[in-house]
Short mmCIF file of C-alpha atoms in Angstrom, two decimals:
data_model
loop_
_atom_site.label_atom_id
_atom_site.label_comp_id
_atom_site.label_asym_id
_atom_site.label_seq_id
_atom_site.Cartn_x
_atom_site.Cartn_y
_atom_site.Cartn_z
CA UNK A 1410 -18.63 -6.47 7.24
CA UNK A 1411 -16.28 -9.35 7.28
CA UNK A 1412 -13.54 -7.19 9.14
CA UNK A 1413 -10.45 -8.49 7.42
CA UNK A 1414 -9.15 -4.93 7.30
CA UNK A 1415 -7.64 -2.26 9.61
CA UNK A 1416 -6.21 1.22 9.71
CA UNK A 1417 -8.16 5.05 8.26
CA UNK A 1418 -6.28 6.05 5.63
CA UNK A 1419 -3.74 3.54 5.21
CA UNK A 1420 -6.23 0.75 5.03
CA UNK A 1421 -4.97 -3.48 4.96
CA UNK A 1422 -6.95 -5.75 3.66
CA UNK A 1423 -5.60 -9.31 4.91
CA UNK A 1424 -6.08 -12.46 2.72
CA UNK A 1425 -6.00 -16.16 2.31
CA UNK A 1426 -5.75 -18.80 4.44
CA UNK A 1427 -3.11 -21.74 5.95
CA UNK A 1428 -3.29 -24.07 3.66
CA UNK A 1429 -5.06 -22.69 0.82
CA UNK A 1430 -2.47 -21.83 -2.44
CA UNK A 1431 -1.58 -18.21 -1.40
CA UNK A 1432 -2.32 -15.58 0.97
CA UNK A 1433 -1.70 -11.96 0.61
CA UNK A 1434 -2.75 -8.48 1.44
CA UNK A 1435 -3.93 -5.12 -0.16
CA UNK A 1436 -2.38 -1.54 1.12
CA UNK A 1437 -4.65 1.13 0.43
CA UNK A 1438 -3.76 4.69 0.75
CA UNK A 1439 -0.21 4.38 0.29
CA UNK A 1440 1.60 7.59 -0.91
CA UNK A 1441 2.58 7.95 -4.35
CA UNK A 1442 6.55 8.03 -5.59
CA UNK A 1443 8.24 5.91 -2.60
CA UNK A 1444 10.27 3.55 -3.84
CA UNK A 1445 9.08 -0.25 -3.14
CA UNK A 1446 10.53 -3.75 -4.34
CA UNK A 1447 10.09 -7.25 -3.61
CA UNK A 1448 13.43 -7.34 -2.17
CA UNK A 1449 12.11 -4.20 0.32
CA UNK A 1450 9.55 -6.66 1.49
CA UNK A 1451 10.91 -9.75 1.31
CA UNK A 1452 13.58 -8.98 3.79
CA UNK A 1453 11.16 -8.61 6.79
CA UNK A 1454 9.31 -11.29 5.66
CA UNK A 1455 12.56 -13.78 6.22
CA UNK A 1456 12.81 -12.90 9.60
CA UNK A 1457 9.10 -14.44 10.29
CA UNK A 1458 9.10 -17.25 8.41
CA UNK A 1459 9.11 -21.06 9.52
CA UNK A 1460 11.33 -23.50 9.33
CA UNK A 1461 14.05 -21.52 10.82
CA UNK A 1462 15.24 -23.13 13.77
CA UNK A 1463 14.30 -26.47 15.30
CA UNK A 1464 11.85 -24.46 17.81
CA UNK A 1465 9.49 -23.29 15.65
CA UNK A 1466 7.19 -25.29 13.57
CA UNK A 1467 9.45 -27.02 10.71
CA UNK A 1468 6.86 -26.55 7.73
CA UNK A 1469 9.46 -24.97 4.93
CA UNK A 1470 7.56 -21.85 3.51
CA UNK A 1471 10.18 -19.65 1.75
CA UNK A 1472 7.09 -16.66 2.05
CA UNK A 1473 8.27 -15.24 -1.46
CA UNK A 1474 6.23 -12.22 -1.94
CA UNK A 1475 5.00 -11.03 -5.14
CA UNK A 1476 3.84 -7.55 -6.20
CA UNK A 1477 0.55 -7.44 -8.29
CA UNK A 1478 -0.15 -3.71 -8.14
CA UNK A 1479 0.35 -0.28 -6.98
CA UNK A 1480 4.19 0.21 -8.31
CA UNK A 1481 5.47 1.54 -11.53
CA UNK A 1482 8.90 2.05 -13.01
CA UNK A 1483 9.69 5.98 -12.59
CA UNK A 1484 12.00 7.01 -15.15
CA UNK A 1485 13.55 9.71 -12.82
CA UNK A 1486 15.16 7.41 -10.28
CA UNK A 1487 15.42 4.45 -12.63
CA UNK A 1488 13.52 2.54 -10.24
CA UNK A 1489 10.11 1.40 -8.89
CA UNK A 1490 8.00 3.59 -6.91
CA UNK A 1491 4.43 3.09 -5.33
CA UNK A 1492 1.78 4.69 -7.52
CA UNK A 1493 -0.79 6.33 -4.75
CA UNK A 1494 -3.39 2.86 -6.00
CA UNK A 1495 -3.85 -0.09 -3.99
CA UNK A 1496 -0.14 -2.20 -3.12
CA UNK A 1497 -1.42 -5.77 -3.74
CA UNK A 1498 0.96 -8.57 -1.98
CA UNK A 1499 1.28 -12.05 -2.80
CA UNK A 1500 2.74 -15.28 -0.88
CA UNK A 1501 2.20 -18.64 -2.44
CA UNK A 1502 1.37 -21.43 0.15
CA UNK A 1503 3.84 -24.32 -0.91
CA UNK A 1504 4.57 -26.77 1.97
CA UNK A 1505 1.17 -27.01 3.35
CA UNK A 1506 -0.04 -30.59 4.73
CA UNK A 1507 -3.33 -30.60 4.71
CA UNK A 1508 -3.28 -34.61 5.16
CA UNK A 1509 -2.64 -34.14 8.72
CA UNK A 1510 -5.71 -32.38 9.93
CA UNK A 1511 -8.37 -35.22 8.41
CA UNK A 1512 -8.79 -37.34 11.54
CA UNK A 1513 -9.80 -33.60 13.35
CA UNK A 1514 -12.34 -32.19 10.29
CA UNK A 1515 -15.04 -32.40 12.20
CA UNK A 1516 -13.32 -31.85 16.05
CA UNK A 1517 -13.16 -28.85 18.05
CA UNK A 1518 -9.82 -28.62 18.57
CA UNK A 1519 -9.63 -26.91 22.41
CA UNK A 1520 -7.48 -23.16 22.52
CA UNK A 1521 -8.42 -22.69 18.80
CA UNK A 1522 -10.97 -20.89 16.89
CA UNK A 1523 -12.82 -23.85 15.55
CA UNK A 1524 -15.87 -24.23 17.49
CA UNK A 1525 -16.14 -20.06 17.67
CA UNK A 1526 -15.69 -19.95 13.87
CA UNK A 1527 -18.58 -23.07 13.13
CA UNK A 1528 -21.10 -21.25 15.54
CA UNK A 1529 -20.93 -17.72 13.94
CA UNK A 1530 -20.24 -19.38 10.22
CA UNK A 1531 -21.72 -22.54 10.25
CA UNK A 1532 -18.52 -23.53 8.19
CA UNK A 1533 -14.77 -23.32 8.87
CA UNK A 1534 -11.80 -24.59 7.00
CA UNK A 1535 -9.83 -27.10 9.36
CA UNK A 1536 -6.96 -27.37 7.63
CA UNK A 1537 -4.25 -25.87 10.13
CA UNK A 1538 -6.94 -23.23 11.07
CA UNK A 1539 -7.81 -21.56 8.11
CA UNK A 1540 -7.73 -17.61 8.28
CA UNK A 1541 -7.89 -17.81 12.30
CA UNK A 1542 -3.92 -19.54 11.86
CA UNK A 1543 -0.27 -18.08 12.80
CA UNK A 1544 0.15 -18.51 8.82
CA UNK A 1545 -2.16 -15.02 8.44
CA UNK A 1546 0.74 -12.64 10.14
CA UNK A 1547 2.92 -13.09 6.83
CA UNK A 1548 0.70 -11.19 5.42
CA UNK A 1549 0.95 -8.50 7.98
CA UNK A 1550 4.51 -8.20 7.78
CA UNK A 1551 4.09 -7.80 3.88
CA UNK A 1552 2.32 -4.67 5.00
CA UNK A 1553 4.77 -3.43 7.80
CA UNK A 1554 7.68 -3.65 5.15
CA UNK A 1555 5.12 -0.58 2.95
CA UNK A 1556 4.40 0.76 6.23
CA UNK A 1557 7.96 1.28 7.14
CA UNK A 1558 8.12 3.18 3.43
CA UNK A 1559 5.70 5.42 4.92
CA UNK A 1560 7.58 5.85 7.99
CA UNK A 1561 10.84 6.78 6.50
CA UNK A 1562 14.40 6.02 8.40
CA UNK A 1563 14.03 8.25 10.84
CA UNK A 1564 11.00 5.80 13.17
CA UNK A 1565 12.91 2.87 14.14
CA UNK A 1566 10.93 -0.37 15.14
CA UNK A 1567 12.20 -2.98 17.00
CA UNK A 1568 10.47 -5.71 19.25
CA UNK A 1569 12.19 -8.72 21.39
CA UNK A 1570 11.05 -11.53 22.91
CA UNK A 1571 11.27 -10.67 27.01
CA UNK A 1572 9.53 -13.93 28.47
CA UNK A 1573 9.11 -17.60 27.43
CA UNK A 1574 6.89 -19.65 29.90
CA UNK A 1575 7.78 -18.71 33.91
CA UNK A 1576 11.00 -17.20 32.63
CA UNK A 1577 11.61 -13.46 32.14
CA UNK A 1578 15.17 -11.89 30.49
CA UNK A 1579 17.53 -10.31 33.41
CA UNK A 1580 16.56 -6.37 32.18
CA UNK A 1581 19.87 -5.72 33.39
CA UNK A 1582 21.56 -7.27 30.29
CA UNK A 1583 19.47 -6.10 27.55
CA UNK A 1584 21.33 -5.44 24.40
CA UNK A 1585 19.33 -4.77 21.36
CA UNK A 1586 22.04 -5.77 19.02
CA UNK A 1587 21.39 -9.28 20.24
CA UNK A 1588 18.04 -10.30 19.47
CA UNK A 1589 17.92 -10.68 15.70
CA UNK A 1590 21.66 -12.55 16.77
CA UNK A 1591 19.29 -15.80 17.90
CA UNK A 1592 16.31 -17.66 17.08
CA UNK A 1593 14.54 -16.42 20.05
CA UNK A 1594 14.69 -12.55 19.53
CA UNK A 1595 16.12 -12.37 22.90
CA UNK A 1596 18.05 -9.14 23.65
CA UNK A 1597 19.75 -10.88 26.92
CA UNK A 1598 22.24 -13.09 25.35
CA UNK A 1599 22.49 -15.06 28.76
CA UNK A 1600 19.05 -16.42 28.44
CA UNK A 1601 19.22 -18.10 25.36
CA UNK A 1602 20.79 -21.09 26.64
CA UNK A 1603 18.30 -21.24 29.77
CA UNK A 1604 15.19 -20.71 26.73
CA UNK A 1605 16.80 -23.50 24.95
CA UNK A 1606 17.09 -25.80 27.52
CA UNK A 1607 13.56 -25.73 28.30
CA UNK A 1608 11.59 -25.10 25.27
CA UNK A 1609 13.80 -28.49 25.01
CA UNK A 1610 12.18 -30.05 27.29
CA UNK A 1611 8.90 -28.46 26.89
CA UNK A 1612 8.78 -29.80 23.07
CA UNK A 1613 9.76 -33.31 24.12
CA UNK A 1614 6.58 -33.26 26.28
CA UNK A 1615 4.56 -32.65 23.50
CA UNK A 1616 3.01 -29.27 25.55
CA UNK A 1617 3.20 -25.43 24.66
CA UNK A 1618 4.21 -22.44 26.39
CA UNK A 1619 3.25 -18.50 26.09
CA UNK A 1620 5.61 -15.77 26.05
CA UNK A 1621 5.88 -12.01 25.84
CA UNK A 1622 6.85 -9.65 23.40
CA UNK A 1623 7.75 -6.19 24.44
CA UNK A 1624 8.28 -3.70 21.04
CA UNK A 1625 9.50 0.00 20.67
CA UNK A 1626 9.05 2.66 18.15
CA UNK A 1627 11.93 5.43 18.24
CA UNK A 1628 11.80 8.43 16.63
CA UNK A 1629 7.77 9.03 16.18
CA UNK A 1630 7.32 13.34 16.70
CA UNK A 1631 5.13 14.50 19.28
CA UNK A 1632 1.70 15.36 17.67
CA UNK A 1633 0.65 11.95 16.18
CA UNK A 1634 -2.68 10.37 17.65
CA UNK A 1635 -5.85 12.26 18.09
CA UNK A 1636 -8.38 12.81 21.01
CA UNK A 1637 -11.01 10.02 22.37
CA UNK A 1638 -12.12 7.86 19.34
CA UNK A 1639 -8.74 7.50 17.57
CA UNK A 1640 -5.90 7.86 20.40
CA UNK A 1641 -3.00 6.29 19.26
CA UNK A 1642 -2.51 3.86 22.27
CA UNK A 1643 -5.89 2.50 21.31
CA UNK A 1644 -5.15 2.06 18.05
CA UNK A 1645 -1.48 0.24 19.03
CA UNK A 1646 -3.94 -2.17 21.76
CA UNK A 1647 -6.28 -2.98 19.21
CA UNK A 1648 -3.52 -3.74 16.31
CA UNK A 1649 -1.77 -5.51 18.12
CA UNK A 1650 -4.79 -7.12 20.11
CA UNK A 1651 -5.61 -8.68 16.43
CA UNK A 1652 -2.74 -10.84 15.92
CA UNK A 1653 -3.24 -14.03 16.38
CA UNK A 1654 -3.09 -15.92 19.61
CA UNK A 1655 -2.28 -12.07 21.54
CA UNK A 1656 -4.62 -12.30 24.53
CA UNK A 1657 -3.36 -9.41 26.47
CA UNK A 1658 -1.40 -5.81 25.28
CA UNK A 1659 -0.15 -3.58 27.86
CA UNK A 1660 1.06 0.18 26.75
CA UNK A 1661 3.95 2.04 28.52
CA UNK A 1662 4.10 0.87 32.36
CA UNK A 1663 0.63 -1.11 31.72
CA UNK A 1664 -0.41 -3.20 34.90
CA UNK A 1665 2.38 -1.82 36.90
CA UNK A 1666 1.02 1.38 36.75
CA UNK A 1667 -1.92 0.39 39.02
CA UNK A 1668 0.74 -0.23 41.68
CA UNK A 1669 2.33 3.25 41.17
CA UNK A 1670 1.40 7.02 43.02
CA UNK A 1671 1.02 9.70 41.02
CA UNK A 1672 4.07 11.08 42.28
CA UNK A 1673 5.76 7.68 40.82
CA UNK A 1674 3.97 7.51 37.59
CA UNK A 1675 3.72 11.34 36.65
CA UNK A 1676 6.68 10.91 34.06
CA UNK A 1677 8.01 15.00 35.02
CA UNK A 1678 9.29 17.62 32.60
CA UNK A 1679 11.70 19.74 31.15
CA UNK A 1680 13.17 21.11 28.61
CA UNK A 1681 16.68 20.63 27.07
CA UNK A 1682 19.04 22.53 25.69
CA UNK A 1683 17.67 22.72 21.86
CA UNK A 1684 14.38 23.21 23.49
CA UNK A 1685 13.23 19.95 23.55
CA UNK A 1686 11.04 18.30 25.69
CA UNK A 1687 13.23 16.05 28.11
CA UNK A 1688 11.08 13.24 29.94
CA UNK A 1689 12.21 11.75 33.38
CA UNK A 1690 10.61 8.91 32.85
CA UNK A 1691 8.80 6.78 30.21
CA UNK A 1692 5.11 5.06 32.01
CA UNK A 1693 3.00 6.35 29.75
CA UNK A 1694 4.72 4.55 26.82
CA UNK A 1695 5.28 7.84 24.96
CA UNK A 1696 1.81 8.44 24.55
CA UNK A 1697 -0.44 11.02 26.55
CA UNK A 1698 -4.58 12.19 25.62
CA UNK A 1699 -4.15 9.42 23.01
CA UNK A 1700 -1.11 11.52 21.14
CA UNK A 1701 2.48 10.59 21.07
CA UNK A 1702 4.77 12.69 23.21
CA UNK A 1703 8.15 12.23 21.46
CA UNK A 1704 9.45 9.94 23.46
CA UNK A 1705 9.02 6.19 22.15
CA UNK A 1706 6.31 4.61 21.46
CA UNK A 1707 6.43 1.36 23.54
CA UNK A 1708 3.86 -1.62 24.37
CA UNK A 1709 3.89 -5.72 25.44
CA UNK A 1710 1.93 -8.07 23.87
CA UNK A 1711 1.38 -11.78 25.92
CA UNK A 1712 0.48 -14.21 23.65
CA UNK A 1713 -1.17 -17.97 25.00
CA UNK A 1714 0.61 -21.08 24.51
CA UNK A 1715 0.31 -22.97 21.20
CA UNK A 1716 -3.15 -24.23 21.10
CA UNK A 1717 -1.99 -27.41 18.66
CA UNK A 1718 -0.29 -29.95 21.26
CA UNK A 1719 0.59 -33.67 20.96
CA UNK A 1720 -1.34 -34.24 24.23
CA UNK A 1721 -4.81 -35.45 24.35
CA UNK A 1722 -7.47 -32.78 25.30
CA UNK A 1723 -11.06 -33.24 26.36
CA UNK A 1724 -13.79 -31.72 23.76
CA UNK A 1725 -16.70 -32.62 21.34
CA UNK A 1726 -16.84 -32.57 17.57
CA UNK A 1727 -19.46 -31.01 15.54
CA UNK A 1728 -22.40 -33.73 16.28
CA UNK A 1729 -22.24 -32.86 19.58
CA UNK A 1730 -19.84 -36.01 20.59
CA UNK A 1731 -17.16 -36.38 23.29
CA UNK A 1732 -13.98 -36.81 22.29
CA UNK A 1733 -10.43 -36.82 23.08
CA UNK A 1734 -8.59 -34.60 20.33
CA UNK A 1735 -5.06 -35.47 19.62
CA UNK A 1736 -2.87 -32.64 17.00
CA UNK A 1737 -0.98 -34.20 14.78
CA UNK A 1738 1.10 -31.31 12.52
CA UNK A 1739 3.97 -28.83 12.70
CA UNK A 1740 3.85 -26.85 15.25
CA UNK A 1741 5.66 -24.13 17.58
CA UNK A 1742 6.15 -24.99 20.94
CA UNK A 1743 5.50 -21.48 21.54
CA UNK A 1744 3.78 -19.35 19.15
CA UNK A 1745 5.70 -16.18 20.24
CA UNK A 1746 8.99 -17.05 18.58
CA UNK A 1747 8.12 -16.12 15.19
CA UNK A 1748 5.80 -13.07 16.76
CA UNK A 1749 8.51 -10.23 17.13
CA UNK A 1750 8.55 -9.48 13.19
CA UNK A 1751 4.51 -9.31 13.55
CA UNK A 1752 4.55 -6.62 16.42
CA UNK A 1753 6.82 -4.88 14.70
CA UNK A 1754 4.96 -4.82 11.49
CA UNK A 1755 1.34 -3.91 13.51
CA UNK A 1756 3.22 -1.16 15.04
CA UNK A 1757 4.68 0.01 11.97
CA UNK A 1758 1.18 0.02 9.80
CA UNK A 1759 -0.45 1.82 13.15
CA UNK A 1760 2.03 4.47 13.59
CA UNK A 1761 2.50 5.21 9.15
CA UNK A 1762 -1.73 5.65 10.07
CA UNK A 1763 -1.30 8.31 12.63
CA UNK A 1764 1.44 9.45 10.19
CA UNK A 1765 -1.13 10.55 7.32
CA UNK A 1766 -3.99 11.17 9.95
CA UNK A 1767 -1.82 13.93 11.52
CA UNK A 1768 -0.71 15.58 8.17
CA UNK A 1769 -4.43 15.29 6.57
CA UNK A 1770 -5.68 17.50 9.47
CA UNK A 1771 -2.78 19.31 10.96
CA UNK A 1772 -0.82 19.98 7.47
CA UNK A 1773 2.39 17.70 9.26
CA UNK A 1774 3.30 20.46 12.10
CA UNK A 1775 3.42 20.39 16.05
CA UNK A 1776 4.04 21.78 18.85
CA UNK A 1777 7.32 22.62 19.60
CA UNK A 1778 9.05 24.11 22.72
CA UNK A 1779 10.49 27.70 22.63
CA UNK A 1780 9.14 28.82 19.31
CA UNK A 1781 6.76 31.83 18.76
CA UNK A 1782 3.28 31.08 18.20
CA UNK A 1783 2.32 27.47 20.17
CA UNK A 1784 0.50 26.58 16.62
#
């Protein structure tokens, strides 16, 4: 029970570590005949990877992905399409410096997962964190991009980055065109420069900040999600809840809602001229009983501040020692910059699970307002 997997019938299986020679992952319970290619993959992939901008850590990992298994040339499309076997993904490590983490092999590096890791294992792999590292999410978005397969064109993900240290976007100006237009994912073009200016200033310090991610699914039916054990918002908190250095996930309203009536958060009903249901109001995230409502699915994830700063931080090392631990390395002055193409790819492997969960026990259909027979 190692717990490197997630997901019921579309199952992930996340491998490898920061600066070992690859890392990967293994989709289980993909549908046969959709049609899957490196390049399908590869171009969510480039949105996540490092080196991309001089805010992010500058380690030059091109995060070329490989497919081992699960796809087969089908001569009816004269392409390649998944087989129904396991999808197995591979990403060669190629610019790892593993040099750089010798003076701390045998620290406890403070924010990080080293002393937690050497208590329960009794071993851990230093080098830039081993499996517990930022590095781990590419293979994550590996499995959003067969997700999204799953998903089809009609569920449309998108996340952006909403606050960077003490400083929020202006809601006001959100344009969602904008945020894969700049290294930050921000969808308020006017608060680029202000990020710039002090991630600036917060990199020259040496020091880290923590930021928020807010992410929307569009298009997901009403019906997906089940009762209690497996409701879909807990399934969306506890994805998302896994990536690394996510310390907080709030679904829909979230907090805010604790500061609402029930007149206030009760998001009211009717229904629309196709018979739809129409929604007033969105604070339960598009989720109610644990089963999406139709409208979108949405959720923010907070994630801490880089653990790995230049700045000299109190701690012991594994003989019990105190020390003063210095990290030396590549890093992101804030983790969260590279994090929207990871939310999107957790919500996108949750929601393609709900997808088959539904259809295994409902047959695919739901309720919908105005026909005969509610079922």
């Amino acid at each position: 029970m190692s717990y490197n997997s997630f997901g019921h019938l579309l199952r992930v299986t996340t491998w490898g570590e920061s600066h070992g020679p690859a890392l990967g992952c293994v989709v289980d319970g993909c549908p046969p005949g959709l049609p899957l290619t490196a390049d399908d993959i590869q171009v969510w992939l480039d949105k996540r990877r490092p080196g991309t901008s001089k805010f992010v850590t500058q380690r030059q990992e091109p995060d070329q992905v490989r497919i081992l298994s699960g796809v087969f040339e089908d001569a009816r499309t004269d392409g390649q399409v998944t087989t129904g076997t396991p999808i197995s993904l591979m990403i060669e490590n190629v610019d790892q410096r593993s040099k750089d983490y010798s003076d701390i092999a045998r620290a406890f590096r403070p924010g990080h997962a080293d002393y937690a890791y050497f208590a329960k294992y009794g071993v851990r792999d230093y080098r830039g964190g081993g499996r517990a590292s930022a590095r781990e999410t590419a293979a994550r978005v590996a499995a959003g991009a067969v997700a999204r397969k799953i998903l089809g064109a009609g569920v449309i993900i998108r996340a952006a980055l909403v606050q960077v240290g003490e400083i929020a976007i202006d809601r006001g100006r959100w344009d969602w065109s904008q945020a894969p237009e700049n290294p930050f994912w921000c969808p308020d073009p006017e608060t680029v420069s202000v990020w710039e200016q002090y991630l600036g200033e917060v990199r020259k310090a040496g020091s880290s900040v923590g930021a928020i991610v807010e992410v929307e699914a569009v298009g997901v039916p009403p019906g997906w999600g089940a009762p209690i054990y497996a409701k879909l918002d807990a399934e969306l908190a506890s994805g998302l809840m896994s990536i690394n250095a996510a310390k907080a996930v709030e679904i829909g309203a979230g907090f805010a809602a604790a500061a609402l009536t029930g007149e206030a958060n009760a998001d009211e009903m009717r229904l629309g001229p196709g018979g739809e249901m129409v929604f007033g109001s969105n604070n339960a995230g598009g989720i109610l009983g644990g089963i999406s409502t139709g409208q979108a699915v949405t959720a923010r994830v907070a994630f801490k501040p880089t653990s790995s700063i230049l700045n000299p931080r109190r701690s012991v090392d594994e003989s019990g020692a105190e020390i003063e631990v210095l990290t030396k390395g590549r890093h992101d002055p804030c983790v969260a910059l590279r994090a929207a193409p990871v939310v999107e790819a957790m919500m996108a492997c949750v929601l393609a699970d709900a997808l088959l969960m539904h259809r295994a026990q409902t047959g695919g259909g739901a309720f919908a307002p105005g026909r005969d027979g509610r079922r």
